[in-house]
Tab-separated table of C-alpha atoms in Angstrom:
chain	number	residue	atom	x	y	z
A	14	MET	CA	40.785	14.883	-23.745
A	15	LYS	CA	41.207	13.696	-27.474
A	16	ALA	CA	40.821	16.340	-30.052
A	17	ALA	CA	37.695	16.335	-32.096
A	18	THR	CA	39.334	15.283	-35.068
A	19	LYS	CA	40.875	12.369	-33.133
A	20	SER	CA	37.430	11.422	-31.726
A	21	TYR	CA	36.862	8.565	-34.161
A	22	LYS	CA	39.733	6.525	-32.695
A	23	SER	CA	37.109	5.074	-30.465
A	24	LEU	CA	34.548	2.123	-30.140
A	25	ASN	CA	31.909	4.402	-29.508
A	26	THR	CA	32.220	5.331	-33.323
A	27	PHE	CA	31.588	1.768	-34.188
A	28	LYS	CA	28.791	1.561	-31.726
A	29	GLN	CA	26.687	4.301	-33.317
A	30	TYR	CA	26.174	2.553	-36.584
A	31	TYR	CA	24.423	-0.134	-34.579
A	32	THR	CA	22.714	1.905	-31.842
A	33	LEU	CA	22.077	4.959	-33.812
A	34	GLN	CA	22.647	6.776	-30.671
A	35	SER	CA	25.076	9.390	-29.501
A	36	THR	CA	27.989	7.873	-27.437
A	37	ASP	CA	30.138	10.489	-26.279
A	38	TYR	CA	30.963	14.531	-25.845
A	39	TRP	CA	32.206	15.075	-29.461
A	40	HIS	CA	28.911	13.356	-30.707
A	41	ILE	CA	26.375	14.499	-28.696
A	42	LYS	CA	22.721	14.280	-30.247
A	43	TYR	CA	21.271	17.752	-30.936
A	44	PRO	CA	17.252	17.483	-30.971
A	45	LEU	CA	15.547	19.761	-33.367
A	46	ASN	CA	14.055	22.854	-31.474
A	47	SER	CA	10.162	23.605	-32.145
A	48	ASP	CA	10.912	27.106	-31.462
A	49	PRO	CA	13.746	28.369	-33.977
A	50	GLN	CA	14.098	31.498	-31.784
A	51	ASN	CA	15.936	28.931	-29.338
A	52	TYR	CA	18.119	27.872	-32.132
A	53	TYR	CA	17.506	25.055	-34.620
A	54	TRP	CA	18.652	22.510	-32.752
A	55	ASP	CA	19.286	21.859	-28.947
A	56	MET	CA	22.989	22.066	-27.923
A	57	SER	CA	22.466	22.785	-24.314
A	58	GLU	CA	23.773	19.227	-23.428
A	59	LYS	CA	27.027	20.515	-25.156
A	60	ALA	CA	27.467	22.967	-21.993
A	61	ILE	CA	25.871	20.780	-19.396
A	62	GLN	CA	27.934	17.748	-20.120
A	63	CYS	CA	31.167	19.877	-20.853
A	64	GLU	CA	34.505	18.138	-20.935
A	65	LEU	CA	36.708	20.591	-22.158
A	66	GLU	CA	39.902	21.841	-20.186
A	67	ARG	CA	39.196	25.391	-18.774
A	68	ASP	CA	41.636	28.500	-17.874
A	69	ASN	CA	41.808	30.064	-14.465
A	70	GLU	CA	39.135	32.538	-15.811
A	71	GLY	CA	36.664	29.709	-16.438
A	72	LEU	CA	37.091	29.726	-20.130
A	73	THR	CA	36.815	26.433	-21.984
A	74	GLN	CA	40.188	25.412	-23.865
A	75	TYR	CA	40.939	22.950	-26.754
A	76	VAL	CA	43.166	20.044	-27.123
A	77	GLY	CA	44.615	20.331	-30.652
A	78	GLU	CA	45.876	17.251	-32.522
A	79	ASP	CA	49.402	18.448	-31.809
A	80	GLY	CA	48.760	18.114	-27.699
A	81	GLY	CA	48.568	21.730	-27.552
A	82	THR	CA	45.893	23.924	-25.596
A	83	TYR	CA	44.233	26.512	-27.580
A	84	TYR	CA	41.179	28.903	-27.559
A	85	SER	CA	39.422	27.366	-30.476
A	86	SER	CA	36.915	29.677	-32.011
A	87	ILE	CA	34.505	26.635	-33.087
A	88	GLU	CA	34.602	25.487	-29.436
A	89	LEU	CA	34.303	29.125	-27.685
A	90	ILE	CA	31.311	30.090	-29.561
A	91	GLN	CA	29.331	26.582	-29.748
A	92	TYR	CA	29.947	26.191	-25.930
A	93	ALA	CA	28.630	30.068	-25.684
A	94	MET	CA	25.620	29.004	-27.792
A	95	ALA	CA	24.811	25.942	-25.889
A	96	SER	CA	24.881	27.878	-22.606
A	97	PHE	CA	22.532	30.614	-24.029
A	98	GLN	CA	20.463	27.631	-24.819
A	99	ALA	CA	20.886	25.930	-21.393
A	100	HIS	CA	19.787	29.440	-19.723
A	101	ILE	CA	16.622	29.215	-21.823
A	102	LYS	CA	15.643	25.706	-20.669
A	103	THR	CA	16.512	26.061	-17.085
A	104	LYS	CA	16.334	29.782	-16.396
A	105	GLU	CA	19.346	29.603	-14.391
A	106	LYS	CA	21.459	32.844	-14.437
A	107	TYR	CA	24.909	31.002	-14.164
A	108	TRP	CA	24.304	29.785	-18.087
A	109	LEU	CA	23.422	33.204	-19.318
A	110	ASN	CA	26.892	34.337	-17.308
A	111	GLU	CA	28.626	31.526	-19.185
A	112	CYS	CA	27.226	32.178	-22.581
A	113	ILE	CA	28.307	35.943	-21.962
A	114	LEU	CA	31.810	35.346	-20.831
A	115	HIS	CA	32.485	33.024	-23.878
A	116	THR	CA	30.989	35.552	-26.117
A	117	ASN	CA	32.963	38.092	-24.999
A	118	LYS	CA	36.198	36.122	-25.172
A	119	TYR	CA	35.330	35.084	-28.780
A	120	LEU	CA	34.864	38.501	-29.802
A	121	SER	CA	37.822	39.718	-27.773
A	122	LEU	CA	39.934	37.567	-30.199
A	123	ALA	CA	38.687	39.187	-33.300
A	124	THR	CA	41.473	40.269	-35.367
A	125	GLN	CA	42.512	41.424	-39.002
A	126	TYR	CA	43.585	38.634	-41.239
A	127	LYS	CA	44.466	39.356	-45.200
A	128	ASN	CA	41.835	41.313	-46.399
A	129	ALA	CA	39.185	40.340	-43.560
A	130	THR	CA	39.338	43.316	-40.624
A	131	PHE	CA	37.052	41.609	-38.106
A	132	THR	CA	37.461	37.851	-37.989
A	133	VAL	CA	38.438	35.116	-35.287
A	134	LEU	CA	41.186	32.711	-36.086
A	135	ASN	CA	42.190	29.243	-35.074
A	136	LYS	CA	45.872	28.616	-34.350
A	137	TYR	CA	45.804	24.758	-34.234
A	138	PRO	CA	46.690	22.396	-36.799
A	139	VAL	CA	44.167	20.122	-38.547
A	140	ALA	CA	45.742	17.525	-40.532
A	141	LEU	CA	43.054	16.337	-42.621
A	142	TYR	CA	42.643	19.555	-44.516
A	143	GLY	CA	46.256	20.505	-44.601
A	144	LEU	CA	45.801	23.448	-42.005
A	145	LYS	CA	48.630	24.450	-39.764
A	146	ASN	CA	48.019	27.715	-37.887
A	147	GLU	CA	45.724	31.148	-38.400
A	148	TRP	CA	42.536	29.989	-40.363
A	149	PRO	CA	38.973	31.039	-39.827
A	150	SER	CA	35.944	28.994	-39.685
A	151	ALA	CA	32.552	29.413	-41.467
A	152	LEU	CA	30.941	27.160	-38.878
A	153	SER	CA	32.337	29.024	-36.101
A	154	LEU	CA	31.375	32.530	-37.513
A	155	GLY	CA	27.804	31.153	-38.370
A	156	VAL	CA	27.067	29.893	-34.814
A	157	ALA	CA	28.527	33.295	-33.872
A	158	LEU	CA	25.766	35.395	-35.981
A	159	SER	CA	23.263	33.247	-34.779
A	160	LEU	CA	23.950	33.940	-31.204
A	161	LEU	CA	24.619	37.395	-31.335
A	162	THR	CA	21.474	38.244	-33.021
A	163	ARG	CA	19.694	36.086	-30.289
A	164	LEU	CA	21.476	38.236	-27.721
A	165	TYR	CA	20.798	41.524	-29.182
A	166	THR	CA	16.997	40.516	-29.247
A	167	LEU	CA	17.146	39.489	-25.456
A	168	SER	CA	19.042	42.524	-24.448
A	169	GLU	CA	18.669	44.821	-26.872
A	170	GLU	CA	22.133	46.126	-26.785
A	171	ASP	CA	23.063	47.440	-30.013
A	172	SER	CA	27.067	45.961	-29.481
A	173	TYR	CA	25.613	42.392	-30.286
A	174	LEU	CA	24.484	43.363	-33.635
A	175	ASP	CA	27.117	45.563	-34.618
A	176	ALA	CA	29.432	42.964	-34.007
A	177	ALA	CA	27.342	40.461	-36.190
A	178	ILE	CA	27.400	42.748	-39.070
A	179	LYS	CA	31.185	43.424	-38.840
A	180	LEU	CA	31.672	39.503	-38.799
A	181	PHE	CA	28.988	39.359	-41.572
A	182	ALA	CA	31.612	40.631	-43.967
A	183	ASN	CA	33.977	37.533	-44.009
A	184	PHE	CA	31.194	35.544	-45.828
A	185	LYS	CA	31.659	37.749	-48.618
A	186	LEU	CA	35.452	37.458	-48.876
A	187	THR	CA	37.125	34.283	-50.706
A	188	VAL	CA	39.255	31.844	-48.953
A	189	GLU	CA	42.183	33.434	-50.614
A	190	GLU	CA	41.174	36.937	-49.457
A	191	GLY	CA	41.238	35.647	-45.892
A	192	GLY	CA	37.383	35.016	-45.729
A	193	VAL	CA	35.452	31.750	-45.951
A	194	LEU	CA	33.521	31.848	-49.343
A	195	ARG	CA	34.999	29.472	-51.847
A	196	ASN	CA	33.620	29.434	-55.474
A	197	VAL	CA	33.479	26.026	-57.076
A	198	LYS	CA	33.519	24.879	-60.891
A	199	ILE	CA	32.008	21.505	-60.745
A	200	ASN	CA	34.354	19.476	-63.070
A	201	ASP	CA	33.848	20.474	-66.930
A	202	THR	CA	30.041	21.035	-66.777
A	203	GLY	CA	30.620	24.726	-66.498
A	204	CYS	CA	28.344	24.539	-63.358
A	205	LYS	CA	29.312	26.431	-59.980
A	206	VAL	CA	28.249	26.360	-56.485
A	207	SER	CA	29.621	28.630	-53.674
A	208	VAL	CA	30.306	26.769	-50.197
A	209	LEU	CA	31.086	28.377	-46.730
A	210	GLU	CA	34.399	26.609	-45.530
A	211	GLU	CA	34.327	25.275	-42.072
A	212	TYR	CA	38.160	24.397	-42.875
A	213	PRO	CA	39.452	26.845	-45.274
A	214	SER	CA	42.222	24.987	-46.712
A	215	GLU	CA	44.145	25.721	-49.959
A	216	GLU	CA	42.156	23.333	-51.894
A	217	LEU	CA	38.262	22.707	-51.553
A	218	SER	CA	36.841	21.038	-48.698
A	219	GLY	CA	33.334	21.688	-48.618
A	220	VAL	CA	31.938	20.088	-45.169
A	221	LEU	CA	28.562	20.281	-45.478
A	222	ASN	CA	27.810	20.747	-41.748
A	223	GLY	CA	29.810	23.884	-41.592
A	224	HIS	CA	28.494	25.023	-44.655
A	225	ILE	CA	24.794	24.554	-43.343
A	226	THR	CA	25.579	26.117	-40.041
A	227	ALA	CA	26.834	29.141	-41.611
A	228	LEU	CA	23.737	29.437	-43.558
A	229	TRP	CA	21.573	29.546	-40.755
A	230	GLY	CA	23.636	32.267	-39.022
A	231	LEU	CA	23.236	34.146	-42.298
A	232	TYR	CA	19.473	33.768	-42.008
A	233	ASP	CA	19.306	34.932	-38.703
A	234	LEU	CA	21.305	38.016	-39.186
A	235	GLY	CA	19.365	38.409	-42.349
A	236	LYS	CA	16.253	39.188	-39.919
A	237	HIS	CA	18.049	42.570	-38.954
A	238	TYR	CA	20.257	43.177	-42.177
A	239	GLU	CA	18.843	43.026	-45.798
A	240	GLU	CA	22.472	42.088	-47.300
A	241	SER	CA	22.677	39.036	-45.277
A	242	ASN	CA	19.415	37.757	-46.203
A	243	ARG	CA	20.428	38.191	-49.894
A	244	LEU	CA	23.426	36.124	-49.555
A	245	PHE	CA	21.432	33.317	-47.693
A	246	ASN	CA	18.916	33.337	-50.420
A	247	GLU	CA	21.600	32.997	-53.140
A	248	LEU	CA	23.677	30.378	-51.300
A	249	SER	CA	20.738	28.132	-50.162
A	250	SER	CA	19.447	28.080	-53.697
A	251	GLN	CA	22.799	27.049	-55.023
A	252	LEU	CA	23.079	24.358	-52.341
A	253	ALA	CA	19.643	22.776	-53.306
A	254	ASP	CA	20.703	23.016	-57.003
A	255	ASN	CA	23.795	21.006	-56.180
A	256	ILE	CA	22.812	18.840	-52.992
A	257	SER	CA	23.375	15.583	-55.198
A	258	LEU	CA	27.339	16.736	-54.420
A	259	TRP	CA	26.675	15.600	-50.873
A	260	ASP	CA	23.505	13.271	-51.103
A	261	GLU	CA	24.239	10.249	-52.916
A	262	LYS	CA	22.319	6.898	-53.268
A	263	LYS	CA	23.987	5.077	-50.382
A	264	TRP	CA	25.354	7.507	-48.090
A	265	SER	CA	25.933	10.924	-47.582
A	266	ASN	CA	29.559	12.649	-48.239
A	267	TYR	CA	31.062	14.683	-45.067
A	268	ASP	CA	32.645	17.073	-47.453
A	269	ILE	CA	33.156	17.238	-51.396
A	270	THR	CA	36.991	16.735	-51.472
A	271	TYR	CA	36.764	14.243	-54.182
A	272	LEU	CA	36.060	17.123	-56.759
A	273	THR	CA	39.711	17.820	-56.458
A	274	GLY	CA	40.582	14.100	-57.328
A	275	LYS	CA	40.797	13.103	-53.613
A	276	LYS	CA	39.062	9.704	-52.352
A	277	LYS	CA	35.583	10.245	-51.177
A	278	ASN	CA	35.130	11.031	-47.343
A	279	LEU	CA	31.786	9.816	-46.426
A	280	ALA	CA	30.223	10.922	-43.406
A	281	SER	CA	30.449	8.811	-39.998
A	282	ILE	CA	27.011	7.707	-38.719
A	283	HIS	CA	26.781	10.732	-36.470
A	284	TYR	CA	27.191	13.209	-39.106
A	285	HIS	CA	24.984	11.295	-41.670
A	286	MET	CA	22.363	11.998	-38.782
A	287	LEU	CA	23.205	15.670	-38.705
A	288	HIS	CA	22.918	15.908	-42.289
A	289	VAL	CA	19.063	14.590	-41.982
A	290	GLN	CA	18.360	17.196	-39.187
A	291	GLN	CA	20.150	20.274	-40.959
A	292	LEU	CA	18.734	19.559	-44.190
A	293	PHE	CA	15.146	19.399	-42.361
A	294	VAL	CA	15.769	22.782	-41.294
A	295	MET	CA	16.901	24.080	-44.575
A	296	PHE	CA	13.510	22.916	-45.876
A	297	GLN	CA	11.570	24.689	-43.093
A	298	LEU	CA	13.532	27.936	-43.933
A	299	THR	CA	13.359	27.887	-47.607
A	300	GLY	CA	10.470	25.608	-48.460
A	301	ASP	CA	12.483	24.143	-51.142
A	302	GLN	CA	11.408	20.415	-51.625
A	303	ARG	CA	14.806	19.311	-52.787
A	304	PHE	CA	15.694	19.734	-49.182
A	305	SER	CA	12.862	17.653	-48.391
A	306	ALA	CA	13.750	15.289	-50.942
A	307	SER	CA	17.335	14.834	-49.551
A	308	VAL	CA	16.062	14.389	-46.004
A	309	GLU	CA	13.892	11.062	-47.120
A	310	ASN	CA	16.827	9.617	-48.910
A	311	MET	CA	19.056	10.013	-46.153
A	312	ILE	CA	16.434	8.685	-43.745
A	313	ARG	CA	15.946	5.616	-45.809
A	314	GLN	CA	19.823	4.966	-45.676
A	315	LYS	CA	19.962	5.711	-41.947
A	316	TYR	CA	17.559	2.760	-41.368
A	317	SER	CA	19.013	0.481	-44.131
A	318	LEU	CA	21.300	-2.396	-42.653
A	319	PHE	CA	23.227	-2.220	-46.204
A	320	CYS	CA	23.670	1.393	-46.603
A	321	ARG	CA	24.835	1.684	-43.208
A	322	VAL	CA	27.560	-1.145	-43.441
A	323	TYR	CA	28.744	0.436	-46.675
A	324	GLY	CA	29.110	3.753	-44.748
A	325	LEU	CA	31.116	1.887	-42.077
A	326	VAL	CA	33.214	0.319	-44.672
A	327	ASN	CA	33.899	2.937	-46.576
A	328	LYS	CA	34.597	5.461	-43.491
A	329	LEU	CA	37.316	2.505	-42.440
A	330	VAL	CA	38.795	2.652	-46.076
A	331	PHE	CA	39.059	6.460	-45.982
A	332	ARG	CA	40.864	6.489	-42.431
A	333	LEU	CA	43.478	3.371	-42.859
A	334	PHE	CA	44.282	3.771	-46.481
């Protein structure tokens, strides 16, 4: 199966700009959930339709850009969350067992990295962000916090909450220290924003999808651990203050690497639609009208033929040149 970071090399990617529908495993549409206790969007199809390779224990494995097979912290914990949601939806014990199997594997991979005493690393390369091996991911850690707190509520086993609190420490450590927090100075304005890095490269990446997913994890743990709640409030306020870094007039940016002088990396139509959903959830969690305004702008862009063509052409230019 093609690596997620190479999945754009498909006609399915282009179809989405016309159909506005998800077309393959890496681009599954996640409907929003009315009950946030069942996570904020429904990932269950990621488990039900799983196409990942498996080892002899039934654990999912990820094929990297280099053709190697890895345990991906991102895919392990996302599959575990998807299985949890499949269990809630179907009441089938199989899916709960899948969830626990993959959650336990994820936690078993926890290790020390620089100043981080309990983190989960990926060991496959991501060429776009210059990552080679041994890197944590805020997206992975965020989903882990959200899942572990739900498993704690479901089972009342303290070990899940204890693990979530130990993982939380990574959100306070900077990328240079082995964590996922990056403090960004915006040009010469003196303004600053802190982002949680899905891809903690040497230079800023600032992927919006990963940052918001990590914020959701902080919010969920914050119901049980006040320090996490404080960090969520601080970082979500900063995101609202600086949402224009990602939300522009014609289309949304996938990341903010352009702040380092690189060309803009606009979101694909799939991620643009995910941004709409994620920012709507942020509005629900915080009540901040600036998130609502961005949602309205991005929806307008989504249904504008001009904006979709603009987004597609710019994405092609980014990938090809």
